[in-house]
Amino acid sequence: MSQPRIDALRKAPVEPFQHLIDGRSVPASDGGVTTVVSPIDGSRLTTYARGTVADAEAAIAAARRAFDDGRWSGLAPAARKKILLKWADLIEAQAVDLAVLGVRENGTEIGMALKAEPLSAAATVRYYAEAIDKLAGEIAPTDPAFLGLVHREPAGVVGAIVPWNFPLMIGAWKFGPALAAGCTVVLKPAETASLTLVRVAQLGLEAGLPAGVLNVVTGEGPVVGAAIAASMDVDVLVFTGSGATGRRLLEAAARSNLKRVYLELGGKSPNIVFADAPDLDEAAKVSAMGIFRNSGQVCIAGSRILVERSVHAAFVEKLAAQAAAIRVGDPLDSTTQAGAVNSLRQLQQNLRFVAEAREAGRTVIGGARIREETGGFYMEPAIVEARPEDRVFREEVFGPVVTVTPFDTEAEAVALANGTSYGLAAAVWTGNLSRAHRMVRKIRAGLVHVNTYGGSDLTVPLGGVKQSGNGHDKSLHAFDKYLNLKTAWVKL
Ligand code: NAD
């Protein structure tokens, strides 16, 4: 990735964005637009269409028609694969442009954005495209007087509502398997990360996705997202975001057509460091990146570090040194390790958690707003020596704020780890193989790392337990959401 190329793109004018409905770019039905403010410097980047309920309904109707007439679901899986593979190539060819556009809108450091956004989206589309013509149905081992066939059928119209931290990666985790399965999609990006998803969907049209198969409606959650959730014509709703919104979606499904709802929600993931960790320096280094990359705006961020008391002081010292060395700054400088916080609202929320901990008398390292003179939203990593009763220990910050808390026994570590309403991710650092596997069993989370943090690839599922959600993105298991089982029971 070359810095001159990034610099050439960083100030390029960005045209106003519109919805993509039924294969056409269209404005909001009432002409409304939303101004996009760049978190890099607070400047106005462009506008996008501020969707109305009518826009959401038009997109759903287009997706319904496209599904029902079989223009996509009726293709041979190998034919869908061909189009999706071409699309993945187009996304990859535009990766730097897409990454820079996304960073200008959401502030993620460019190195991570390039890998985690367009390149990851291309890889995801490719992965599901390549898988779809290898999935067969079943012949049941039934009484030979009968034939029991189990078909897998595309589930229908999928509503996908995604957040702002990794719009392309998380978006592709939804539309990749959904489209490969033969579903049609109405996608609703987050208010502060919409542009790249519209552009990627346009590339889909170029690759040969028929009109109406992938529609993108930009705008506000309580308007566009709520209309998708309440629709009688959406069969499956997939969501990544906050628990509060997740609850609303379940209510809307209950009040409308009982659509299936799959939620990927927040986390307060414990990262447990035992005194027998193979390498405490490595643990401190990886743990720092496990919370501070993308300014902590990572659903699986290891935001609660629990450290065995005998190494607690040494670990905090090492972690503080790692945090201080993280280069927070201009997200379009390829040497930056943590870019801007996504919005002023998120920054203020982060700073409130830090201030509250200080007011309660807790030791806090870092955590100040920095680079205010740029007009952007930046914050130093914060390490809070927290107690289990503290709000910062229990609630998700979704910012560069980590708590560190000592423990004495394995049982206490488990109790602390499981002591929140969340259950998304976790980590255990230990050189003791038996303990590692015991902890994997005892920790209530969808993903438990051992002697590492983050970086799990597409081949394994990601999903939460407890109030971190249900259902899984990534891996072949993701298809379960988008394929219905149908039995044919035949008397022979
Ligand atoms: P959010 O719930 O506010 O918004 C997510 C999406 O929901 C956005 O597109 C938003 O417009 C939409 N939305 C908001 N209100 C809505 C409503 N009433 N009806 C329908 N849609 C509505 O969350 P956020 O602030 O964008 O994202 C941050 C949260 O996402 C954090 O809690 C984070 O942990 C979580 N997250 C989870 C994962 C995961 O895989 N589990 C991944 C990334 C982020």
Tab-separated table of N, CA, C and O and ligand atoms in Angstrom, residues 160-166 169-170 173-174 188-192 219-229 237 239-246 248-249 252 263-268 297-300 342 345-346 349 396-398 422 424 462-464 468-469 473, ligand 1:
chain	number	residue	atom	x	y	z
A	160	ALA	N	-30.542	-6.917	6.196
A	160	ALA	CA	-29.251	-6.919	6.907
A	160	ALA	C	-28.988	-5.510	7.428
A	160	ALA	O	-28.946	-4.555	6.648
A	161	ILE	N	-28.840	-5.401	8.724
A	161	ILE	CA	-28.587	-4.094	9.353
A	161	ILE	C	-27.228	-4.173	10.027
A	161	ILE	O	-26.993	-5.048	10.874
A	162	VAL	N	-26.311	-3.290	9.627
A	162	VAL	CA	-24.912	-3.442	10.068
A	162	VAL	C	-24.390	-2.179	10.755
A	162	VAL	O	-24.936	-1.096	10.565
A	163	PRO	N	-23.309	-2.318	11.544
A	163	PRO	CA	-22.776	-1.191	12.309
A	163	PRO	C	-21.664	-0.453	11.568
A	163	PRO	O	-21.351	-0.769	10.418
A	164	TRP	N	-21.052	0.498	12.271
A	164	TRP	CA	-20.112	1.399	11.608
A	164	TRP	C	-18.653	1.006	11.769
A	164	TRP	O	-17.793	1.581	11.126
A	165	ASN	N	-18.340	0.055	12.627
A	165	ASN	CA	-16.913	-0.163	12.905
A	165	ASN	C	-16.179	-0.868	11.760
A	165	ASN	O	-15.077	-0.498	11.419
A	166	PHE	N	-16.830	-1.902	11.172
A	166	PHE	CA	-16.235	-2.578	10.009
A	166	PHE	C	-17.360	-2.833	9.006
A	166	PHE	O	-17.801	-3.989	8.849
A	169	MET	N	-16.571	-5.523	6.110
A	169	MET	CA	-16.302	-6.877	6.605
A	169	MET	C	-17.592	-7.490	7.162
A	169	MET	O	-17.986	-8.603	6.765
A	170	ILE	N	-18.253	-6.755	8.025
A	170	ILE	CA	-19.463	-7.302	8.663
A	170	ILE	C	-20.589	-7.394	7.636
A	170	ILE	O	-21.354	-8.366	7.624
A	173	TRP	N	-20.026	-10.465	5.692
A	173	TRP	CA	-20.359	-11.672	6.469
A	173	TRP	C	-21.850	-11.987	6.347
A	173	TRP	O	-22.251	-13.134	6.536
A	174	LYS	N	-22.670	-10.957	6.064
A	174	LYS	CA	-24.117	-11.192	5.889
A	174	LYS	C	-24.433	-11.466	4.405
A	174	LYS	O	-24.993	-12.484	4.060
A	188	LYS	N	-28.917	-2.256	5.156
A	188	LYS	CA	-29.023	-0.932	5.789
A	188	LYS	C	-27.722	-0.653	6.522
A	188	LYS	O	-27.444	-1.209	7.584
A	189	PRO	N	-26.851	0.193	5.933
A	189	PRO	CA	-25.594	0.524	6.604
A	189	PRO	C	-25.839	1.444	7.802
A	189	PRO	O	-26.912	2.027	7.940
A	190	ALA	N	-24.808	1.580	8.649
A	190	ALA	CA	-24.913	2.485	9.795
A	190	ALA	C	-24.815	3.940	9.328
A	190	ALA	O	-24.241	4.235	8.268
A	191	GLU	N	-25.311	4.833	10.138
A	191	GLU	CA	-25.360	6.262	9.788
A	191	GLU	C	-23.966	6.831	9.525
A	191	GLU	O	-23.827	7.739	8.715
A	192	THR	N	-22.942	6.322	10.221
A	192	THR	CA	-21.602	6.903	10.057
A	192	THR	C	-20.657	5.990	9.268
A	192	THR	O	-19.433	6.152	9.347
A	219	GLY	N	-29.529	5.659	5.654
A	219	GLY	CA	-30.414	6.486	6.476
A	219	GLY	C	-30.381	6.074	7.928
A	219	GLY	O	-29.479	5.352	8.359
A	220	GLU	N	-31.377	6.532	8.654
A	220	GLU	CA	-31.366	6.345	10.107
A	220	GLU	C	-31.962	5.004	10.528
A	220	GLU	O	-32.953	4.551	9.947
A	221	GLY	N	-31.365	4.443	11.578
A	221	GLY	CA	-31.830	3.155	12.087
A	221	GLY	C	-33.308	3.149	12.436
A	221	GLY	O	-34.059	2.277	11.981
A	222	PRO	N	-33.746	4.124	13.250
A	222	PRO	CA	-35.147	4.085	13.674
A	222	PRO	C	-36.143	4.303	12.530
A	222	PRO	O	-37.343	4.096	12.720
A	223	VAL	N	-35.664	4.712	11.351
A	223	VAL	CA	-36.571	4.888	10.200
A	223	VAL	C	-36.391	3.703	9.232
A	223	VAL	O	-37.276	2.850	9.104
A	224	VAL	N	-35.229	3.648	8.595
A	224	VAL	CA	-35.007	2.613	7.569
A	224	VAL	C	-34.881	1.226	8.210
A	224	VAL	O	-35.533	0.263	7.776
A	225	GLY	N	-34.057	1.141	9.263
A	225	GLY	CA	-33.856	-0.153	9.927
A	225	GLY	C	-35.160	-0.668	10.503
A	225	GLY	O	-35.508	-1.853	10.361
A	226	ALA	N	-35.908	0.236	11.133
A	226	ALA	CA	-37.177	-0.168	11.763
A	226	ALA	C	-38.165	-0.648	10.698
A	226	ALA	O	-38.920	-1.601	10.932
A	227	ALA	N	-38.162	-0.008	9.528
A	227	ALA	CA	-39.094	-0.423	8.460
A	227	ALA	C	-38.740	-1.826	7.950
A	227	ALA	O	-39.631	-2.640	7.652
A	228	ILE	N	-37.461	-2.110	7.864
A	228	ILE	CA	-37.037	-3.456	7.428
A	228	ILE	C	-37.476	-4.491	8.478
A	228	ILE	O	-38.022	-5.543	8.155
A	229	ALA	N	-37.246	-4.132	9.754
A	229	ALA	CA	-37.581	-5.081	10.831
A	229	ALA	C	-39.084	-5.346	10.902
A	229	ALA	O	-39.510	-6.437	11.257
A	237	LEU	N	-33.908	-11.643	9.239
A	237	LEU	CA	-33.272	-10.377	9.592
A	237	LEU	C	-31.950	-10.689	10.279
A	237	LEU	O	-31.924	-11.433	11.270
A	239	PHE	N	-28.384	-8.992	11.934
A	239	PHE	CA	-28.034	-7.713	12.546
A	239	PHE	C	-26.721	-7.818	13.295
A	239	PHE	O	-26.467	-8.814	13.976
A	240	THR	N	-25.907	-6.786	13.193
A	240	THR	CA	-24.775	-6.608	14.101
A	240	THR	C	-24.879	-5.205	14.660
A	240	THR	O	-25.031	-4.236	13.903
A	241	GLY	N	-24.822	-5.088	15.965
A	241	GLY	CA	-24.908	-3.775	16.590
A	241	GLY	C	-25.145	-3.915	18.076
A	241	GLY	O	-24.736	-4.908	18.680
A	242	SER	N	-25.828	-2.947	18.635
A	242	SER	CA	-25.990	-2.918	20.091
A	242	SER	C	-27.152	-3.786	20.559
A	242	SER	O	-28.093	-4.056	19.802
A	243	GLY	N	-27.107	-4.160	21.818
A	243	GLY	CA	-28.173	-4.963	22.406
A	243	GLY	C	-29.500	-4.231	22.413
A	243	GLY	O	-30.560	-4.841	22.217
A	244	ALA	N	-29.450	-2.915	22.622
A	244	ALA	CA	-30.698	-2.137	22.683
A	244	ALA	C	-31.435	-2.241	21.348
A	244	ALA	O	-32.655	-2.458	21.306
A	245	THR	N	-30.693	-2.107	20.262
A	245	THR	CA	-31.331	-2.221	18.939
A	245	THR	C	-31.786	-3.658	18.705
A	245	THR	O	-32.878	-3.893	18.174
A	246	GLY	N	-30.961	-4.615	19.115
A	246	GLY	CA	-31.325	-6.033	18.955
A	246	GLY	C	-32.685	-6.347	19.572
A	246	GLY	O	-33.515	-7.042	18.989
A	248	ARG	N	-35.146	-4.278	19.989
A	248	ARG	CA	-36.210	-3.674	19.161
A	248	ARG	C	-36.504	-4.549	17.946
A	248	ARG	O	-37.649	-4.682	17.517
A	249	LEU	N	-35.460	-5.133	17.397
A	249	LEU	CA	-35.656	-5.959	16.199
A	249	LEU	C	-36.469	-7.213	16.541
A	249	LEU	O	-37.352	-7.623	15.778
A	252	ALA	N	-40.009	-6.166	16.862
A	252	ALA	CA	-40.626	-5.890	15.550
A	252	ALA	C	-40.948	-7.192	14.821
A	252	ALA	O	-41.994	-7.317	14.173
A	263	LEU	N	-28.835	-12.123	15.819
A	263	LEU	CA	-28.217	-10.935	16.410
A	263	LEU	C	-26.749	-11.194	16.743
A	263	LEU	O	-26.424	-12.205	17.364
A	264	GLU	N	-25.905	-10.287	16.299
A	264	GLU	CA	-24.495	-10.282	16.743
A	264	GLU	C	-24.346	-8.991	17.531
A	264	GLU	O	-24.344	-7.917	16.946
A	265	LEU	N	-24.218	-9.102	18.857
A	265	LEU	CA	-24.288	-7.893	19.686
A	265	LEU	C	-22.938	-7.573	20.312
A	265	LEU	O	-21.907	-8.004	19.823
A	266	GLY	N	-22.963	-6.822	21.367
A	266	GLY	CA	-21.707	-6.339	21.936
A	266	GLY	C	-20.996	-7.365	22.801
A	266	GLY	O	-21.403	-8.519	22.896
A	267	GLY	N	-19.921	-6.900	23.420
A	267	GLY	CA	-19.152	-7.780	24.292
A	267	GLY	C	-18.433	-6.999	25.379
A	267	GLY	O	-18.344	-5.758	25.331
A	268	LYS	N	-17.978	-7.726	26.379
A	268	LYS	CA	-17.110	-7.144	27.412
A	268	LYS	C	-16.120	-8.252	27.702
A	268	LYS	O	-16.113	-8.869	28.773
A	297	GLN	N	-12.822	-0.065	18.864
A	297	GLN	CA	-14.157	-0.210	18.264
A	297	GLN	C	-14.257	-1.541	17.530
A	297	GLN	O	-14.446	-1.608	16.323
A	298	VAL	N	-14.073	-2.584	18.306
A	298	VAL	CA	-14.048	-3.945	17.780
A	298	VAL	C	-14.942	-4.757	18.707
A	298	VAL	O	-14.759	-4.724	19.925
A	299	CYS	N	-15.912	-5.467	18.117
A	299	CYS	CA	-16.889	-6.135	18.991
A	299	CYS	C	-16.217	-7.131	19.923
A	299	CYS	O	-16.610	-7.277	21.067
A	300	ILE	N	-15.175	-7.815	19.433
A	300	ILE	CA	-14.549	-8.849	20.268
A	300	ILE	C	-13.396	-8.292	21.114
A	300	ILE	O	-12.669	-9.056	21.740
A	342	ASN	N	-14.855	7.004	15.947
A	342	ASN	CA	-15.801	7.164	14.844
A	342	ASN	C	-16.596	8.465	14.859
A	342	ASN	O	-16.877	9.043	13.806
A	345	ARG	N	-19.809	11.786	19.383
A	345	ARG	CA	-20.679	11.169	20.392
A	345	ARG	C	-19.964	9.982	21.058
A	345	ARG	O	-19.942	9.849	22.265
A	346	GLN	N	-19.325	9.137	20.229
A	346	GLN	CA	-18.619	7.966	20.763
A	346	GLN	C	-17.431	8.412	21.618
A	346	GLN	O	-17.184	7.856	22.684
A	349	GLN	N	-18.595	9.603	24.962
A	349	GLN	CA	-19.004	8.442	25.751
A	349	GLN	C	-17.779	7.760	26.376
A	349	GLN	O	-17.776	7.414	27.541
A	396	GLU	N	-20.026	-2.318	28.125
A	396	GLU	CA	-19.185	-2.147	26.942
A	396	GLU	C	-18.921	-0.659	26.696
A	396	GLU	O	-19.857	0.136	26.672
A	397	VAL	N	-17.641	-0.302	26.541
A	397	VAL	CA	-17.302	1.096	26.224
A	397	VAL	C	-17.320	1.274	24.702
A	397	VAL	O	-17.809	2.250	24.175
A	398	PHE	N	-16.775	0.324	24.003
A	398	PHE	CA	-16.575	0.379	22.549
A	398	PHE	C	-15.614	1.504	22.187
A	398	PHE	O	-15.793	2.258	21.237
A	422	TYR	N	-22.634	-10.321	29.002
A	422	TYR	CA	-22.126	-10.614	27.656
A	422	TYR	C	-21.468	-11.984	27.560
A	422	TYR	O	-21.087	-12.570	28.577
A	424	LEU	N	-19.278	-12.836	24.257
A	424	LEU	CA	-18.845	-12.867	22.854
A	424	LEU	C	-17.488	-13.555	22.714
A	424	LEU	O	-17.376	-14.610	22.116
A	462	LEU	N	-18.185	-17.035	14.187
A	462	LEU	CA	-18.173	-15.976	15.203
A	462	LEU	C	-19.606	-15.698	15.618
A	462	LEU	O	-20.447	-15.340	14.785
A	463	GLY	N	-19.855	-15.856	16.885
A	463	GLY	CA	-21.191	-15.561	17.396
A	463	GLY	C	-21.129	-15.522	18.897
A	463	GLY	O	-20.168	-16.009	19.504
A	464	GLY	N	-22.136	-14.969	19.509
A	464	GLY	CA	-22.103	-14.825	20.956
A	464	GLY	C	-23.079	-15.739	21.660
A	464	GLY	O	-23.929	-16.381	21.038
A	468	SER	N	-24.829	-11.437	24.117
A	468	SER	CA	-24.001	-11.078	22.955
A	468	SER	C	-24.608	-11.598	21.661
A	468	SER	O	-24.030	-11.394	20.592
A	469	GLY	N	-25.734	-12.278	21.752
A	469	GLY	CA	-26.439	-12.615	20.513
A	469	GLY	C	-26.664	-14.087	20.281
A	469	GLY	O	-26.476	-14.930	21.159
A	473	ASP	N	-21.852	-15.673	12.248
A	473	ASP	CA	-21.273	-15.222	10.994
A	473	ASP	C	-20.034	-16.069	10.743
A	473	ASP	O	-19.501	-16.707	11.651
B	1	NAD	P1	-26.432	0.338	16.884
B	1	NAD	O1	-27.273	-0.766	17.406
B	1	NAD	O2	-26.731	1.704	17.365
B	1	NAD	O3	-26.526	0.404	15.301
B	1	NAD	C1	-26.313	-0.714	14.488
B	1	NAD	C2	-27.213	-0.607	13.285
B	1	NAD	O4	-28.563	-0.644	13.723
B	1	NAD	C3	-27.049	0.697	12.499
B	1	NAD	O5	-27.172	0.434	11.129
B	1	NAD	C4	-28.216	1.516	12.981
B	1	NAD	O6	-28.646	2.478	12.052
B	1	NAD	C5	-29.271	0.455	13.170
B	1	NAD	N1	-30.345	0.842	14.094
B	1	NAD	C6	-30.280	1.713	15.137
B	1	NAD	N2	-31.498	1.826	15.721
B	1	NAD	C7	-32.349	1.011	15.035
B	1	NAD	C8	-33.732	0.698	15.158
B	1	NAD	N3	-34.483	1.244	16.098
B	1	NAD	N4	-34.260	-0.184	14.296
B	1	NAD	C9	-33.502	-0.771	13.344
B	1	NAD	N5	-32.190	-0.492	13.161
B	1	NAD	C10	-31.616	0.392	14.000
B	1	NAD	O7	-24.942	-0.076	17.155
B	1	NAD	P2	-23.633	0.702	16.648
B	1	NAD	O8	-23.396	1.822	17.586
B	1	NAD	O9	-23.704	1.013	15.212
B	1	NAD	O10	-22.547	-0.451	16.766
B	1	NAD	C11	-21.858	-0.668	17.926
B	1	NAD	C12	-22.323	-1.948	18.582
B	1	NAD	O11	-22.212	-3.054	17.694
B	1	NAD	C13	-21.481	-2.311	19.754
B	1	NAD	O12	-22.296	-2.715	20.814
B	1	NAD	C14	-20.653	-3.496	19.265
B	1	NAD	O13	-20.177	-4.370	20.205
B	1	NAD	C15	-21.589	-4.139	18.344
B	1	NAD	N6	-20.866	-4.968	17.387
B	1	NAD	C16	-20.991	-6.326	17.478
B	1	NAD	C17	-20.315	-7.167	16.610
B	1	NAD	C18	-20.450	-8.670	16.661
B	1	NAD	O14	-20.045	-9.340	15.735
B	1	NAD	N7	-21.015	-9.245	17.691
B	1	NAD	C19	-19.505	-6.592	15.622
B	1	NAD	C20	-19.381	-5.207	15.565
B	1	NAD	C21	-20.087	-4.405	16.446
